[in-house]
Amino acid sequence: MSLTARHLEENGIPTVVLGSGRDIVEHCAVPRFLFVDFPLGNPCGIPYDRDMQLELARLAVDLLASADGPQTTVRAPFEWNGAPDWREVYNRVRPEDKEALLAEGERRRIRMAKRPKRA
Amino acid sequence: MLSMNDTSPAGGAPIPYMERTRLYYRALGYPSDYRWAHNETAPFTRLKRPLSQANIALITTSYPPGDYSDDNPPIKEVWSQAIASAPDGLYNQNLAWDKDSTHKKDRESYLPILALQRLAGDGVIGGLTEHFHGVPTDYSHRRTMEQDAPEILRRLVADGADAALLVPL
């Protein structure tokens, strides 16, 4: 998605990325980025919180006009309202899960091998 | 890098997703690490008209709704649909999001059509383009750069977009 933003921008269409994977987006380097520090999946706001969703959309489009230069990151002023340990548990690798993770990896490799490849 | 309003969060530092993902995929038994796209600088284009007159295109990494599964995933291709007939939800079970901590039952949490329509009604933006657009996440940077991004550009130009809001999961 960040590569697409860069391509649009290079061709005259200003862009803003609204997302939660800060290091990935900034590693690619995009023109404008509204960072929402939530679990991956709800960058536009907590589900069903229409007031927060409106404010996040407003902050994102405001960046289109207010950013002075590329690689502008703004952190949205909201905190996740779910379990406080959500950052720790995401894709956590624990020693006791070693065999289960290897088995899951094997399932994925078998599944991917069956899929048609893109041209 | 310019950073505004960039205070330390109360709950801790952002997740280092690249490092976390590297360790996770090694634990899954993958022999080589994924290389995320990397650039030192980014392009920059200014809005050519005031935000209050600008048509905004909305872009998602999700897929059209359908009877998909892990063994029958949607095809990776650029797609578009009229905002006026946007479905209540999109398919994204095949994407990497935090399935333990949250859910995708509310379309507006990842495709903010109602919020943008409200901003248009309030005069903050000119409006939405007729369609919203989907761009697949692809392991291959080359396919994104040579196929998908140019196709999205063509569709946005045809749609009269003045700017784009991109929402990756």
mmCIF file of C-alpha atoms in Angstrom:
data_model
loop_
_atom_site.group_PDB
_atom_site.id
_atom_site.type_symbol
_atom_site.label_atom_id
_atom_site.label_comp_id
_atom_site.label_asym_id
_atom_site.label_seq_id
_atom_site.Cartn_x
_atom_site.Cartn_y
_atom_site.Cartn_z
ATOM 1 C CA MET A 1 0.000 0.000 0.000
ATOM 2 C CA SER A 2 2.870 2.379 0.779
ATOM 3 C CA LEU A 3 4.380 1.677 -2.645
ATOM 4 C CA THR A 4 1.046 2.558 -4.239
ATOM 5 C CA ALA A 5 0.930 5.826 -2.295
ATOM 6 C CA ARG A 6 4.392 6.709 -3.575
ATOM 7 C CA HIS A 7 3.408 5.913 -7.155
ATOM 8 C CA LEU A 8 0.287 8.089 -6.981
ATOM 9 C CA GLU A 9 2.251 10.936 -5.439
ATOM 10 C CA GLU A 10 4.961 10.710 -8.100
ATOM 11 C CA ASN A 11 2.227 11.076 -10.679
ATOM 12 C CA GLY A 12 0.593 14.149 -9.227
ATOM 13 C CA ILE A 13 -2.014 12.785 -6.810
ATOM 14 C CA PRO A 14 -1.388 13.735 -3.161
ATOM 15 C CA THR A 15 -1.840 10.840 -0.731
ATOM 16 C CA VAL A 16 -2.252 10.120 2.937
ATOM 17 C CA VAL A 17 -1.876 6.664 4.496
ATOM 18 C CA LEU A 18 -4.058 5.862 7.508
ATOM 19 C CA GLY A 19 -2.607 2.843 9.234
ATOM 20 C CA SER A 20 -1.300 1.062 12.302
ATOM 21 C CA GLY A 21 1.950 -0.546 11.153
ATOM 22 C CA ARG A 22 4.198 2.392 11.830
ATOM 23 C CA ASP A 23 7.613 0.859 11.272
ATOM 24 C CA ILE A 24 6.552 -0.807 8.005
ATOM 25 C CA VAL A 25 5.043 2.370 6.538
ATOM 26 C CA GLU A 26 7.969 4.561 7.601
ATOM 27 C CA HIS A 27 10.483 1.979 6.333
ATOM 28 C CA CYS A 28 8.938 2.330 2.870
ATOM 29 C CA ALA A 29 8.733 6.144 3.288
ATOM 30 C CA VAL A 30 5.437 7.745 2.315
ATOM 31 C CA PRO A 31 4.456 11.394 1.810
ATOM 32 C CA ARG A 32 1.892 11.645 4.647
ATOM 33 C CA PHE A 33 1.007 9.136 7.361
ATOM 34 C CA LEU A 34 -1.606 9.262 10.092
ATOM 35 C CA PHE A 35 -0.492 6.637 12.592
ATOM 36 C CA VAL A 36 -3.175 4.993 14.712
ATOM 37 C CA ASP A 37 -1.618 2.903 17.480
ATOM 38 C CA PHE A 38 -4.258 0.169 17.491
ATOM 39 C CA PRO A 39 -4.072 -3.558 16.765
ATOM 40 C CA LEU A 40 -3.802 -4.141 13.011
ATOM 41 C CA GLY A 41 -7.282 -4.175 11.524
ATOM 42 C CA ASN A 42 -9.117 -1.059 12.697
ATOM 43 C CA PRO A 43 -6.999 1.895 11.551
ATOM 44 C CA CYS A 44 -10.130 3.995 10.985
ATOM 45 C CA GLY A 45 -11.206 3.760 14.607
ATOM 46 C CA ILE A 46 -12.589 1.452 17.241
ATOM 47 C CA PRO A 47 -15.515 -0.568 15.798
ATOM 48 C CA TYR A 48 -18.825 1.299 15.991
ATOM 49 C CA ASP A 49 -17.249 4.406 17.568
ATOM 50 C CA ARG A 50 -18.577 6.834 14.956
ATOM 51 C CA ASP A 51 -17.243 9.942 16.707
ATOM 52 C CA MET A 52 -13.684 8.571 16.769
ATOM 53 C CA GLN A 53 -13.964 7.354 13.174
ATOM 54 C CA LEU A 54 -15.081 10.804 12.035
ATOM 55 C CA GLU A 55 -12.229 12.475 13.884
ATOM 56 C CA LEU A 56 -9.646 10.075 12.422
ATOM 57 C CA ALA A 57 -10.943 10.650 8.898
ATOM 58 C CA ARG A 58 -10.784 14.399 9.542
ATOM 59 C CA LEU A 59 -7.199 14.195 10.831
ATOM 60 C CA ALA A 60 -6.222 12.124 7.782
ATOM 61 C CA VAL A 61 -7.655 14.465 5.148
ATOM 62 C CA ASP A 62 -6.362 17.507 7.037
ATOM 63 C CA LEU A 63 -2.857 16.117 6.500
ATOM 64 C CA LEU A 64 -3.392 16.364 2.737
ATOM 65 C CA ALA A 65 -3.447 20.125 3.102
ATOM 66 C CA SER A 66 -1.286 20.716 6.177
ATOM 67 C CA ALA A 67 1.827 18.597 5.560
ATOM 68 C CA ASP A 68 4.757 20.782 4.550
ATOM 69 C CA GLY A 69 6.860 18.004 3.071
ATOM 70 C CA PRO A 70 7.238 14.256 2.595
ATOM 71 C CA GLN A 71 7.530 11.677 5.375
ATOM 72 C CA THR A 72 5.214 13.597 7.632
ATOM 73 C CA THR A 73 3.916 11.326 10.398
ATOM 74 C CA VAL A 74 1.188 12.367 12.791
ATOM 75 C CA ARG A 75 0.204 10.113 15.678
ATOM 76 C CA ALA A 76 -3.544 10.110 16.261
ATOM 77 C CA PRO A 77 -4.446 11.039 19.856
ATOM 78 C CA PHE A 78 -6.384 7.866 20.668
ATOM 79 C CA GLU A 79 -5.594 4.775 22.719
ATOM 80 C CA TRP A 80 -6.883 1.228 22.180
ATOM 81 C CA ASN A 81 -9.673 0.298 24.581
ATOM 82 C CA GLY A 82 -9.167 -3.495 24.593
ATOM 83 C CA ALA A 83 -6.827 -5.756 26.516
ATOM 84 C CA PRO A 84 -3.811 -3.762 27.765
ATOM 85 C CA ASP A 85 -1.340 -6.455 26.643
ATOM 86 C CA TRP A 86 -2.359 -6.388 22.953
ATOM 87 C CA ARG A 87 1.125 -5.281 21.889
ATOM 88 C CA GLU A 88 2.834 -8.182 23.656
ATOM 89 C CA VAL A 89 0.600 -11.000 22.442
ATOM 90 C CA TYR A 90 0.547 -10.209 18.698
ATOM 91 C CA ASN A 91 2.469 -12.963 16.842
ATOM 92 C CA ARG A 92 4.209 -13.839 20.073
ATOM 93 C CA VAL A 93 6.738 -16.680 19.909
ATOM 94 C CA ARG A 94 7.021 -18.649 23.145
ATOM 95 C CA PRO A 95 9.285 -21.671 23.656
ATOM 96 C CA GLU A 96 6.314 -23.837 24.609
ATOM 97 C CA ASP A 97 4.669 -23.063 21.253
ATOM 98 C CA LYS A 98 7.604 -24.228 19.151
ATOM 99 C CA GLU A 99 6.072 -27.445 17.810
ATOM 100 C CA ALA A 100 2.649 -25.916 17.226
ATOM 101 C CA LEU A 101 4.176 -23.017 15.264
ATOM 102 C CA LEU A 102 6.225 -25.347 13.080
ATOM 103 C CA ALA A 103 3.093 -27.386 12.362
ATOM 104 C CA GLU A 104 1.203 -24.216 11.473
ATOM 105 C CA GLY A 105 4.027 -23.193 9.152
ATOM 106 C CA GLU A 106 3.844 -26.571 7.423
ATOM 107 C CA ARG A 107 0.098 -26.191 6.922
ATOM 108 C CA ARG A 108 0.674 -22.766 5.376
ATOM 109 C CA ARG A 109 3.360 -24.012 3.023
ATOM 110 C CA ILE A 110 1.151 -26.835 1.777
ATOM 111 C CA ARG A 111 -1.728 -24.394 1.282
ATOM 112 C CA MET A 112 0.399 -21.855 -0.576
ATOM 113 C CA ALA A 113 1.905 -24.509 -2.858
ATOM 114 C CA LYS A 114 -1.599 -25.310 -4.142
ATOM 115 C CA ARG A 115 -2.483 -21.721 -4.980
ATOM 116 C CA PRO A 116 -2.244 -20.411 -8.523
ATOM 117 C CA LYS A 117 0.582 -17.922 -8.961
ATOM 118 C CA ARG A 118 0.096 -14.385 -10.255
ATOM 119 C CA ALA A 119 1.586 -13.534 -13.610
ATOM 120 C CA MET B 1 11.866 13.024 8.957
ATOM 121 C CA LEU B 2 9.231 15.495 10.003
ATOM 122 C CA SER B 3 7.032 14.381 12.852
ATOM 123 C CA MET B 4 4.194 16.401 14.287
ATOM 124 C CA ASN B 5 2.140 15.695 17.374
ATOM 125 C CA ASP B 6 4.386 12.727 17.928
ATOM 126 C CA THR B 7 4.172 12.182 21.659
ATOM 127 C CA SER B 8 5.045 8.948 23.417
ATOM 128 C CA PRO B 9 1.951 6.832 23.824
ATOM 129 C CA ALA B 10 0.711 6.138 27.298
ATOM 130 C CA GLY B 11 0.487 2.406 26.709
ATOM 131 C CA GLY B 12 3.968 1.735 25.367
ATOM 132 C CA ALA B 13 6.022 1.951 22.191
ATOM 133 C CA PRO B 14 4.461 0.934 18.866
ATOM 134 C CA ILE B 15 4.867 -2.739 17.948
ATOM 135 C CA PRO B 16 8.055 -3.306 15.906
ATOM 136 C CA TYR B 17 6.142 -5.268 13.267
ATOM 137 C CA MET B 18 9.080 -6.029 10.998
ATOM 138 C CA GLU B 19 11.128 -7.588 13.785
ATOM 139 C CA ARG B 20 8.095 -9.320 15.322
ATOM 140 C CA THR B 21 7.149 -10.778 11.937
ATOM 141 C CA ARG B 22 10.691 -11.941 11.189
ATOM 142 C CA LEU B 23 10.817 -13.879 14.437
ATOM 143 C CA TYR B 24 7.332 -15.283 13.917
ATOM 144 C CA TYR B 25 8.016 -16.561 10.414
ATOM 145 C CA ARG B 26 11.325 -18.070 11.495
ATOM 146 C CA ALA B 27 9.360 -19.927 14.198
ATOM 147 C CA LEU B 28 6.973 -21.105 11.474
ATOM 148 C CA GLY B 29 9.965 -22.640 9.752
ATOM 149 C CA TYR B 30 10.461 -20.268 6.820
ATOM 150 C CA PRO B 31 14.107 -20.296 5.722
ATOM 151 C CA SER B 32 14.473 -16.674 4.612
ATOM 152 C CA ASP B 33 13.259 -13.353 5.979
ATOM 153 C CA TYR B 34 10.849 -11.128 4.081
ATOM 154 C CA ARG B 35 12.352 -7.860 2.874
ATOM 155 C CA TRP B 36 9.963 -4.951 3.282
ATOM 156 C CA ALA B 37 10.100 -2.177 0.731
ATOM 157 C CA HIS B 38 12.610 0.429 1.821
ATOM 158 C CA ASN B 39 13.272 4.009 0.758
ATOM 159 C CA GLU B 40 15.184 6.852 2.350
ATOM 160 C CA THR B 41 13.041 9.586 0.826
ATOM 161 C CA ALA B 42 9.480 9.985 -0.418
ATOM 162 C CA PRO B 43 7.894 11.988 -3.245
ATOM 163 C CA PHE B 44 5.648 14.931 -2.455
ATOM 164 C CA THR B 45 2.876 16.683 -4.374
ATOM 165 C CA ARG B 46 0.749 19.520 -3.097
ATOM 166 C CA LEU B 47 -3.035 19.628 -3.420
ATOM 167 C CA LYS B 48 -3.940 21.559 -6.540
ATOM 168 C CA ARG B 49 -7.201 22.883 -5.098
ATOM 169 C CA PRO B 50 -8.466 23.596 -1.593
ATOM 170 C CA LEU B 51 -9.319 20.532 0.474
ATOM 171 C CA SER B 52 -12.916 21.753 0.620
ATOM 172 C CA GLN B 53 -13.135 21.310 -3.145
ATOM 173 C CA ALA B 54 -11.077 18.142 -3.475
ATOM 174 C CA ASN B 55 -12.479 14.791 -4.555
ATOM 175 C CA ILE B 56 -10.955 12.089 -2.382
ATOM 176 C CA ALA B 57 -10.437 8.503 -3.556
ATOM 177 C CA LEU B 58 -10.559 5.805 -0.895
ATOM 178 C CA ILE B 59 -8.249 2.805 -1.338
ATOM 179 C CA THR B 60 -8.298 -0.424 0.662
ATOM 180 C CA THR B 61 -6.241 -3.621 0.822
ATOM 181 C CA SER B 62 -9.385 -5.700 1.457
ATOM 182 C CA TYR B 63 -11.224 -7.789 -1.144
ATOM 183 C CA PRO B 64 -14.814 -7.826 -2.364
ATOM 184 C CA PRO B 65 -17.077 -9.966 -0.201
ATOM 185 C CA GLY B 66 -17.395 -13.559 -1.331
ATOM 186 C CA ASP B 67 -17.526 -17.175 -0.293
ATOM 187 C CA TYR B 68 -13.792 -17.441 0.327
ATOM 188 C CA SER B 69 -11.702 -19.542 2.669
ATOM 189 C CA ASP B 70 -8.036 -20.264 3.353
ATOM 190 C CA ASP B 71 -8.139 -22.890 0.597
ATOM 191 C CA ASN B 72 -10.163 -20.709 -1.766
ATOM 192 C CA PRO B 73 -8.813 -17.163 -1.381
ATOM 193 C CA PRO B 74 -9.840 -14.203 -3.530
ATOM 194 C CA ILE B 75 -7.798 -13.404 -6.632
ATOM 195 C CA LYS B 76 -5.126 -10.767 -6.135
ATOM 196 C CA GLU B 77 -6.060 -7.972 -8.499
ATOM 197 C CA VAL B 78 -6.987 -4.307 -8.460
ATOM 198 C CA TRP B 79 -10.734 -3.848 -8.097
ATOM 199 C CA SER B 80 -13.208 -0.977 -7.856
ATOM 200 C CA GLN B 81 -16.777 -0.556 -6.769
ATOM 201 C CA ALA B 82 -19.233 2.338 -6.705
ATOM 202 C CA ILE B 83 -19.393 4.028 -3.305
ATOM 203 C CA ALA B 84 -23.172 4.161 -3.695
ATOM 204 C CA SER B 85 -23.341 0.366 -3.720
ATOM 205 C CA ALA B 86 -20.551 -0.401 -1.264
ATOM 206 C CA PRO B 87 -21.159 -3.696 0.552
ATOM 207 C CA ASP B 88 -21.627 -3.812 4.307
ATOM 208 C CA GLY B 89 -18.332 -5.614 4.700
ATOM 209 C CA LEU B 90 -15.268 -6.649 2.710
ATOM 210 C CA TYR B 91 -13.267 -9.877 2.792
ATOM 211 C CA ASN B 92 -9.958 -9.676 4.617
ATOM 212 C CA GLN B 93 -9.628 -12.910 6.552
ATOM 213 C CA ASN B 94 -6.623 -13.722 4.351
ATOM 214 C CA LEU B 95 -4.767 -10.574 5.409
ATOM 215 C CA ALA B 96 -2.424 -10.148 8.355
ATOM 216 C CA TRP B 97 -4.369 -8.300 11.036
ATOM 217 C CA ASP B 98 -4.683 -8.918 14.739
ATOM 218 C CA LYS B 99 -7.392 -11.564 14.854
ATOM 219 C CA ASP B 100 -6.912 -12.067 18.603
ATOM 220 C CA SER B 101 -7.352 -8.461 19.705
ATOM 221 C CA THR B 102 -10.079 -7.170 17.424
ATOM 222 C CA HIS B 103 -12.634 -8.000 14.719
ATOM 223 C CA LYS B 104 -13.820 -6.679 11.368
ATOM 224 C CA LYS B 105 -17.558 -6.600 11.898
ATOM 225 C CA ASP B 106 -17.733 -2.817 11.488
ATOM 226 C CA ARG B 107 -16.803 -1.855 7.916
ATOM 227 C CA GLU B 108 -16.232 1.739 9.024
ATOM 228 C CA SER B 109 -13.295 0.623 11.167
ATOM 229 C CA TYR B 110 -11.314 -0.081 7.988
ATOM 230 C CA LEU B 111 -13.272 1.572 5.139
ATOM 231 C CA PRO B 112 -14.415 5.002 6.337
ATOM 232 C CA ILE B 113 -17.134 5.776 3.804
ATOM 233 C CA LEU B 114 -19.639 7.228 6.277
ATOM 234 C CA ALA B 115 -16.965 9.401 7.893
ATOM 235 C CA LEU B 116 -15.810 10.798 4.547
ATOM 236 C CA GLN B 117 -19.397 11.422 3.450
ATOM 237 C CA ARG B 118 -19.952 13.307 6.681
ATOM 238 C CA LEU B 119 -16.828 15.393 6.033
ATOM 239 C CA ALA B 120 -18.126 16.121 2.546
ATOM 240 C CA GLY B 121 -21.469 17.158 3.999
ATOM 241 C CA ASP B 122 -19.695 19.458 6.436
ATOM 242 C CA GLY B 123 -17.666 21.035 3.630
ATOM 243 C CA VAL B 124 -14.304 19.770 4.910
ATOM 244 C CA ILE B 125 -13.667 17.920 1.632
ATOM 245 C CA GLY B 126 -15.275 18.411 -1.753
ATOM 246 C CA GLY B 127 -16.494 14.839 -1.880
ATOM 247 C CA LEU B 128 -15.658 11.225 -2.550
ATOM 248 C CA THR B 129 -14.878 9.923 -6.012
ATOM 249 C CA GLU B 130 -17.594 7.752 -7.538
ATOM 250 C CA HIS B 131 -15.721 4.537 -6.740
ATOM 251 C CA PHE B 132 -13.537 3.198 -3.985
ATOM 252 C CA HIS B 133 -10.660 0.977 -5.029
ATOM 253 C CA GLY B 134 -8.872 -2.127 -3.821
ATOM 254 C CA VAL B 135 -5.178 -2.871 -4.252
ATOM 255 C CA PRO B 136 -3.869 -6.283 -3.197
ATOM 256 C CA THR B 137 -0.913 -6.636 -0.896
ATOM 257 C CA ASP B 138 1.614 -8.697 -2.804
ATOM 258 C CA TYR B 139 4.771 -10.417 -1.639
ATOM 259 C CA SER B 140 6.418 -9.090 -4.806
ATOM 260 C CA HIS B 141 7.315 -5.383 -4.798
ATOM 261 C CA ARG B 142 7.753 -5.663 -8.550
ATOM 262 C CA ARG B 143 4.132 -6.716 -9.145
ATOM 263 C CA THR B 144 2.917 -3.842 -6.990
ATOM 264 C CA MET B 145 5.093 -1.303 -8.780
ATOM 265 C CA GLU B 146 4.661 -2.570 -12.343
ATOM 266 C CA GLN B 147 1.064 -3.798 -12.300
ATOM 267 C CA ASP B 148 -1.073 -2.738 -9.386
ATOM 268 C CA ALA B 149 0.062 0.807 -8.613
ATOM 269 C CA PRO B 150 -0.136 1.940 -12.282
ATOM 270 C CA GLU B 151 -3.608 0.378 -12.557
ATOM 271 C CA ILE B 152 -4.769 2.213 -9.427
ATOM 272 C CA LEU B 153 -3.376 5.447 -10.881
ATOM 273 C CA ARG B 154 -5.314 4.924 -14.123
ATOM 274 C CA ARG B 155 -8.521 4.313 -12.214
ATOM 275 C CA LEU B 156 -8.068 7.346 -9.969
ATOM 276 C CA VAL B 157 -7.417 9.615 -12.951
ATOM 277 C CA ALA B 158 -10.548 8.243 -14.659
ATOM 278 C CA ASP B 159 -12.466 8.850 -11.418
ATOM 279 C CA GLY B 160 -11.347 12.484 -11.221
ATOM 280 C CA ALA B 161 -9.502 12.051 -7.932
ATOM 281 C CA ASP B 162 -7.686 15.100 -6.529
ATOM 282 C CA ALA B 163 -6.160 13.111 -3.659
ATOM 283 C CA ALA B 164 -6.215 9.642 -2.130
ATOM 284 C CA LEU B 165 -6.738 8.187 1.338
ATOM 285 C CA LEU B 166 -5.070 4.779 1.530
ATOM 286 C CA VAL B 167 -6.076 2.440 4.337
ATOM 287 C CA PRO B 168 -3.929 -0.686 4.701
ATOM 288 C CA LEU B 169 -4.928 -3.284 7.239
#
